[in-house]
């Protein structure tokens, strides 16, 4: 079987172009420029790269961005005060605090301080609640949202399919499972305590792997023709690799996302989409 490589980079570009047209059209009607504020605490190189890519994407779409850099030793109160200031600033449509945060900071307090209407990461409990009940309000977290968008734009039907998610994190695994369920997939979640992982994965029409371990899944564990979505980004001596051993899946999978160039660019494209949604809601644009 020929395995189709799902080009996340290209699909993300298409989304950015759609959003760019939207920004242009709305600004021509007299609306202000959309704006995303990104808070980066400390100088973790991976986080710096992610934030740089988010700022670059804003430039491409025509969204104004600001980077707020804070020292790794910043106090929780100073960070929360900055978030509250951004909550109150009407020129700011979206707020993102890059994770992970230093040990002295309570991540949950940070996330819950962000105004849910500006929480473009979709991490606030109110947005998680909206996503879980499927009320169509709030923001879908960017990485799992990107997984669904990749499948849809690649012409892969979720409805009625056996979907297996490997990983149960609050950032990716759990929301990915909820979103697949909302698309009428039959969903199984596997995690570190799962006994018959290979057998379950072999039953998957759609396999989403977000476990954070390099080459955790290989070709012998997947079903012929399966769509394999690799969410992992692992830094190894051999460079960036996914949670899936892509090479061993070639000729077995029906479609697969590469790492890099699969889910990664989609996460940022979905952040742009959420920021535009926030902007439209805040400006009462239908
Ligand atoms: N760190 C890794 N992924 C993410 C993400 O999606 N959002 C934020 N804020 N931090 C992250």
Tab-separated table of C-alpha atoms and ligand atoms in Angstrom:
chain	number	residue	atom	x	y	z
A	1	UNK	CA	0.000	0.000	0.000
A	2	UNK	CA	1.216	3.463	-0.815
A	3	UNK	CA	1.404	5.653	2.294
A	4	UNK	CA	0.319	9.258	1.849
A	5	UNK	CA	2.411	11.786	3.747
A	6	UNK	CA	0.092	14.360	5.310
A	7	UNK	CA	1.703	17.749	4.697
A	8	UNK	CA	0.944	19.753	7.843
A	9	UNK	CA	3.144	22.590	6.680
A	10	UNK	CA	1.097	23.063	3.513
A	11	UNK	CA	-2.277	22.742	5.285
A	12	UNK	CA	-1.143	25.232	7.959
A	13	UNK	CA	-0.156	27.627	5.184
A	14	UNK	CA	-3.618	27.326	3.615
A	15	UNK	CA	-5.213	28.174	6.978
A	16	UNK	CA	-2.906	31.174	7.431
A	17	UNK	CA	-3.812	32.457	3.957
A	18	UNK	CA	-7.547	32.139	4.729
A	19	UNK	CA	-7.030	34.067	7.978
A	20	UNK	CA	-4.881	36.698	6.284
A	21	UNK	CA	-7.737	37.448	3.857
A	22	UNK	CA	-10.137	37.708	6.782
A	23	UNK	CA	-7.871	40.181	8.642
A	24	UNK	CA	-7.492	42.287	5.513
A	25	UNK	CA	-11.226	42.302	4.830
A	26	UNK	CA	-12.155	43.277	8.407
A	27	UNK	CA	-9.497	45.972	8.710
A	28	UNK	CA	-10.705	47.425	5.394
A	29	UNK	CA	-14.122	47.708	7.067
A	30	UNK	CA	-12.553	49.810	9.824
A	31	UNK	CA	-12.046	47.200	12.525
A	32	UNK	CA	-8.806	47.400	14.550
A	33	UNK	CA	-5.885	45.032	13.959
A	34	UNK	CA	-6.174	41.753	15.924
A	35	UNK	CA	-3.585	41.344	18.665
A	36	UNK	CA	-2.001	38.411	20.500
A	37	UNK	CA	0.098	38.873	23.644
A	38	UNK	CA	2.562	36.109	24.466
A	39	UNK	CA	4.226	35.827	27.860
A	40	UNK	CA	7.503	33.923	27.967
A	41	UNK	CA	9.050	33.249	31.378
A	42	UNK	CA	12.729	32.327	31.508
A	43	UNK	CA	14.928	31.222	28.634
A	44	UNK	CA	14.184	27.602	27.839
A	45	UNK	CA	15.519	27.223	24.257
A	46	UNK	CA	12.584	25.056	23.077
A	47	UNK	CA	10.041	27.549	24.458
A	48	UNK	CA	11.961	30.425	22.837
A	49	UNK	CA	11.732	28.632	19.469
A	50	UNK	CA	8.002	27.938	19.868
A	51	UNK	CA	7.304	31.565	20.804
A	52	UNK	CA	9.401	32.849	17.903
A	53	UNK	CA	7.376	30.665	15.515
A	54	UNK	CA	4.107	31.945	16.991
A	55	UNK	CA	5.222	35.567	16.528
A	56	UNK	CA	6.307	34.806	12.931
A	57	UNK	CA	2.903	33.255	12.175
A	58	UNK	CA	1.188	36.404	13.516
A	59	UNK	CA	3.273	38.509	11.117
A	60	UNK	CA	2.276	36.304	8.170
A	61	UNK	CA	-1.430	36.530	9.016
A	62	UNK	CA	-1.427	40.249	9.855
A	63	UNK	CA	-2.065	39.832	13.570
A	64	UNK	CA	-0.190	42.280	15.805
A	65	UNK	CA	1.837	40.462	18.420
A	66	UNK	CA	3.725	41.389	21.538
A	67	UNK	CA	6.207	39.279	23.415
A	68	UNK	CA	6.376	39.881	27.149
A	69	UNK	CA	9.609	38.447	28.524
A	70	UNK	CA	9.876	37.727	32.230
A	71	UNK	CA	12.813	36.544	34.245
A	72	UNK	CA	12.847	32.869	35.323
A	73	UNK	CA	12.801	34.095	38.946
A	74	UNK	CA	9.585	36.126	38.506
A	75	UNK	CA	7.107	35.837	41.366
A	76	UNK	CA	3.690	34.342	40.868
A	77	UNK	CA	2.065	37.632	41.934
A	78	UNK	CA	3.970	39.638	39.297
A	79	UNK	CA	2.997	37.147	36.591
A	80	UNK	CA	-0.664	37.116	37.643
A	81	UNK	CA	-0.698	40.942	37.773
A	82	UNK	CA	0.593	41.052	34.196
A	83	UNK	CA	-2.126	38.638	33.057
A	84	UNK	CA	-4.787	40.758	34.793
A	85	UNK	CA	-3.435	43.854	33.040
A	86	UNK	CA	-3.745	42.083	29.657
A	87	UNK	CA	-7.250	40.870	30.568
A	88	UNK	CA	-8.268	44.522	31.028
A	89	UNK	CA	-6.532	45.853	27.898
A	90	UNK	CA	-9.189	46.120	25.146
A	91	UNK	CA	-6.521	46.149	22.400
A	92	UNK	CA	-5.433	42.591	23.384
A	93	UNK	CA	-7.634	39.851	21.897
A	94	UNK	CA	-5.640	36.772	22.857
A	95	UNK	CA	-3.299	35.920	25.743
A	96	UNK	CA	-0.878	32.989	25.767
A	97	UNK	CA	1.492	32.056	28.566
A	98	UNK	CA	4.105	29.683	27.158
A	99	UNK	CA	4.455	26.460	29.155
A	100	UNK	CA	6.282	24.968	30.986
A	101	UNK	CA	6.705	27.532	33.774
A	102	UNK	CA	9.375	27.640	36.520
A	103	UNK	CA	8.771	25.641	39.706
A	104	UNK	CA	7.746	28.600	41.903
A	105	UNK	CA	4.731	29.264	39.667
A	106	UNK	CA	1.399	27.488	40.089
A	107	UNK	CA	0.493	26.711	36.457
A	108	UNK	CA	-3.142	26.148	37.263
A	109	UNK	CA	-3.465	29.575	38.941
A	110	UNK	CA	-1.885	31.153	35.853
A	111	UNK	CA	-4.252	29.441	33.415
A	112	UNK	CA	-7.354	30.170	35.490
A	113	UNK	CA	-6.389	33.873	35.782
A	114	UNK	CA	-6.520	34.339	31.998
A	115	UNK	CA	-9.897	35.769	30.921
A	116	UNK	CA	-11.593	32.738	29.251
A	117	UNK	CA	-12.626	35.030	26.378
A	118	UNK	CA	-8.908	35.699	25.686
A	119	UNK	CA	-7.645	32.165	26.441
A	120	UNK	CA	-6.629	31.267	22.881
A	121	UNK	CA	-4.792	28.156	24.160
A	122	UNK	CA	-8.169	26.766	25.279
A	123	UNK	CA	-6.695	25.696	28.633
A	124	UNK	CA	-9.047	27.606	30.991
A	125	UNK	CA	-11.501	25.296	32.766
A	126	UNK	CA	-14.416	27.206	31.205
A	127	UNK	CA	-13.113	26.491	27.704
A	128	UNK	CA	-12.340	22.871	28.606
A	129	UNK	CA	-15.948	22.603	29.851
A	130	UNK	CA	-17.353	24.097	26.643
A	131	UNK	CA	-15.294	21.729	24.527
A	132	UNK	CA	-16.327	18.724	26.612
A	133	UNK	CA	-20.058	19.401	26.404
A	134	UNK	CA	-19.654	20.544	22.790
A	135	UNK	CA	-21.681	23.747	23.166
A	136	UNK	CA	-19.795	25.405	20.301
A	137	UNK	CA	-18.531	28.212	22.549
A	138	UNK	CA	-14.991	28.786	23.767
A	139	UNK	CA	-11.698	27.796	22.206
A	140	UNK	CA	-10.449	24.355	21.225
A	141	UNK	CA	-6.858	23.699	22.387
A	142	UNK	CA	-4.512	24.211	19.440
A	143	UNK	CA	-2.717	20.860	19.143
A	144	UNK	CA	-5.758	18.544	19.333
A	145	UNK	CA	-7.707	21.070	17.227
A	146	UNK	CA	-4.906	20.839	14.675
A	147	UNK	CA	-5.128	17.027	14.656
A	148	UNK	CA	-8.846	17.164	13.776
A	149	UNK	CA	-8.299	19.863	11.130
A	150	UNK	CA	-5.475	17.815	9.551
A	151	UNK	CA	-7.719	14.758	9.287
A	152	UNK	CA	-10.624	16.749	7.840
A	153	UNK	CA	-8.522	18.652	5.320
A	154	UNK	CA	-6.833	15.400	4.245
A	155	UNK	CA	-10.239	13.898	3.443
A	156	UNK	CA	-10.053	11.317	6.249
A	157	UNK	CA	-13.513	10.531	7.667
A	158	UNK	CA	-13.684	10.244	11.473
A	159	UNK	CA	-17.393	9.319	11.680
A	160	UNK	CA	-17.808	5.650	12.630
A	161	UNK	CA	-14.052	4.947	12.676
A	162	UNK	CA	-12.116	3.149	15.383
A	163	UNK	CA	-9.961	5.914	16.854
A	164	UNK	CA	-7.169	5.172	19.308
A	165	UNK	CA	-5.366	7.913	21.226
A	166	UNK	CA	-2.090	6.943	22.880
A	167	UNK	CA	-1.507	9.390	25.759
A	168	UNK	CA	-3.935	11.046	28.177
A	169	UNK	CA	-2.410	14.466	28.895
A	170	UNK	CA	-4.705	17.421	29.540
A	171	UNK	CA	-2.942	19.315	26.730
A	172	UNK	CA	-3.306	16.734	23.963
A	173	UNK	CA	-4.502	13.167	24.648
A	174	UNK	CA	-7.682	13.887	26.614
A	175	UNK	CA	-8.933	16.758	24.411
A	176	UNK	CA	-8.025	14.825	21.220
A	177	UNK	CA	-10.191	11.921	22.448
A	178	UNK	CA	-13.101	14.264	23.242
A	179	UNK	CA	-12.882	15.944	19.825
A	180	UNK	CA	-12.722	12.604	17.977
A	181	UNK	CA	-15.782	11.485	19.932
A	182	UNK	CA	-17.620	14.662	18.917
A	183	UNK	CA	-16.842	13.798	15.309
A	184	UNK	CA	-18.602	10.441	15.919
A	185	UNK	CA	-15.438	8.346	16.166
A	186	UNK	CA	-15.399	5.287	18.445
A	187	UNK	CA	-12.616	6.259	20.798
A	188	UNK	CA	-10.201	4.294	22.973
A	189	UNK	CA	-7.566	6.019	25.110
A	190	UNK	CA	-4.351	4.139	25.925
A	191	UNK	CA	-1.847	5.164	28.596
A	192	UNK	CA	1.012	3.878	30.723
A	193	UNK	CA	-1.236	1.372	32.550
A	194	UNK	CA	-2.801	-0.062	29.377
A	195	UNK	CA	-2.092	-3.809	29.221
A	196	UNK	CA	-2.695	-4.722	25.562
A	197	UNK	CA	-1.459	-1.563	23.833
A	198	UNK	CA	-0.302	-3.218	20.591
A	199	UNK	CA	-3.534	-5.157	20.146
A	200	UNK	CA	-5.605	-1.988	20.653
A	201	UNK	CA	-3.432	0.056	18.274
A	202	UNK	CA	-3.722	-2.679	15.648
A	203	UNK	CA	-7.491	-2.131	15.678
A	204	UNK	CA	-7.226	1.607	14.975
A	205	UNK	CA	-8.416	3.165	11.718
A	206	UNK	CA	-7.128	6.461	13.121
A	207	UNK	CA	-4.189	6.329	15.532
A	208	UNK	CA	-3.184	9.517	17.362
A	209	UNK	CA	0.073	9.162	19.285
A	210	UNK	CA	0.854	11.779	21.957
A	211	UNK	CA	2.892	9.977	24.595
A	212	UNK	CA	6.095	12.034	24.431
A	213	UNK	CA	8.473	9.095	23.849
A	214	UNK	CA	10.641	8.832	20.753
A	215	UNK	CA	9.543	6.091	18.319
A	216	UNK	CA	7.154	4.571	20.864
A	217	UNK	CA	4.936	3.096	18.123
A	218	UNK	CA	6.231	1.231	15.062
A	219	UNK	CA	4.829	-0.286	11.881
A	220	UNK	CA	4.195	-3.721	13.425
A	221	UNK	CA	1.655	-2.144	15.799
A	222	UNK	CA	-0.598	-0.483	13.227
A	223	UNK	CA	-3.415	-1.625	11.000
A	224	UNK	CA	-3.008	-1.768	7.213
A	225	UNK	CA	-4.381	1.474	5.800
A	226	UNK	CA	-4.568	3.320	9.153
A	227	UNK	CA	-4.229	7.108	9.397
A	228	UNK	CA	-1.375	7.718	11.839
A	229	UNK	CA	-1.120	11.137	13.471
A	230	UNK	CA	2.157	11.668	15.304
A	231	UNK	CA	1.962	14.461	17.868
A	232	UNK	CA	5.396	13.819	19.411
A	233	UNK	CA	8.356	16.154	19.154
A	234	UNK	CA	11.341	14.502	20.821
A	235	UNK	CA	14.843	15.937	20.754
A	236	UNK	CA	17.300	13.051	20.326
A	237	UNK	CA	20.919	12.731	19.205
A	238	UNK	CA	19.486	11.932	15.766
A	239	UNK	CA	17.576	15.258	15.777
A	240	UNK	CA	13.837	15.843	16.128
A	241	UNK	CA	11.809	12.634	16.018
A	242	UNK	CA	8.171	11.818	16.626
A	243	UNK	CA	6.461	9.292	18.895
A	244	UNK	CA	6.043	7.076	15.823
A	245	UNK	CA	8.816	5.313	13.912
A	246	UNK	CA	7.607	6.691	10.573
A	247	UNK	CA	9.969	4.676	8.353
A	248	UNK	CA	8.619	1.350	9.669
A	249	UNK	CA	5.023	2.485	8.929
A	250	UNK	CA	5.677	3.258	5.277
A	251	UNK	CA	3.785	0.846	3.040
A	252	UNK	CA	1.492	-0.147	5.939
A	253	UNK	CA	-0.230	3.091	6.986
A	254	UNK	CA	-2.691	4.677	4.575
A	255	UNK	CA	-1.565	8.140	5.660
A	256	UNK	CA	0.933	9.462	8.177
A	257	UNK	CA	2.118	12.834	9.500
A	258	UNK	CA	5.865	13.531	9.372
A	259	UNK	CA	7.899	15.027	12.246
A	260	UNK	CA	8.719	17.826	11.744
A	261	UNK	CA	6.146	19.228	9.320
A	262	UNK	CA	3.016	17.423	10.486
A	263	UNK	CA	1.086	18.411	13.600
A	264	UNK	CA	3.604	21.093	14.736
A	265	UNK	CA	2.771	23.755	12.117
A	266	UNK	CA	-0.933	23.011	12.595
A	267	UNK	CA	-0.743	23.875	16.305
A	268	UNK	CA	0.406	27.369	15.418
A	269	UNK	CA	-2.148	27.741	12.613
A	270	UNK	CA	-4.911	26.844	15.087
A	271	UNK	CA	-3.559	29.438	17.520
A	272	UNK	CA	-3.978	32.021	14.762
A	273	UNK	CA	-7.519	30.719	14.148
A	274	UNK	CA	-8.396	30.984	17.854
A	275	UNK	CA	-6.952	34.499	18.028
A	276	UNK	CA	-9.137	35.524	15.086
A	277	UNK	CA	-12.171	33.953	16.766
A	278	UNK	CA	-11.412	35.885	19.974
A	279	UNK	CA	-11.030	39.088	17.952
A	280	UNK	CA	-14.315	38.545	16.138
A	281	UNK	CA	-16.220	37.827	19.361
A	282	UNK	CA	-14.692	40.848	21.114
A	283	UNK	CA	-15.505	43.094	18.160
A	284	UNK	CA	-19.022	41.640	17.782
A	285	UNK	CA	-18.271	40.409	14.279
A	286	UNK	CA	-20.531	37.521	13.213
B	1	LIG	N1	4.058	24.526	25.478
B	1	LIG	C1	4.003	23.465	24.647
B	1	LIG	N2	2.861	23.492	23.945
B	1	LIG	C2	2.186	24.597	24.329
B	1	LIG	C3	0.938	25.166	23.945
B	1	LIG	O1	0.186	24.663	23.101
B	1	LIG	N3	0.604	26.319	24.585
B	1	LIG	C4	1.365	26.885	25.532
B	1	LIG	N4	0.947	27.999	26.108
B	1	LIG	N5	2.532	26.369	25.917
B	1	LIG	C5	2.932	25.233	25.314
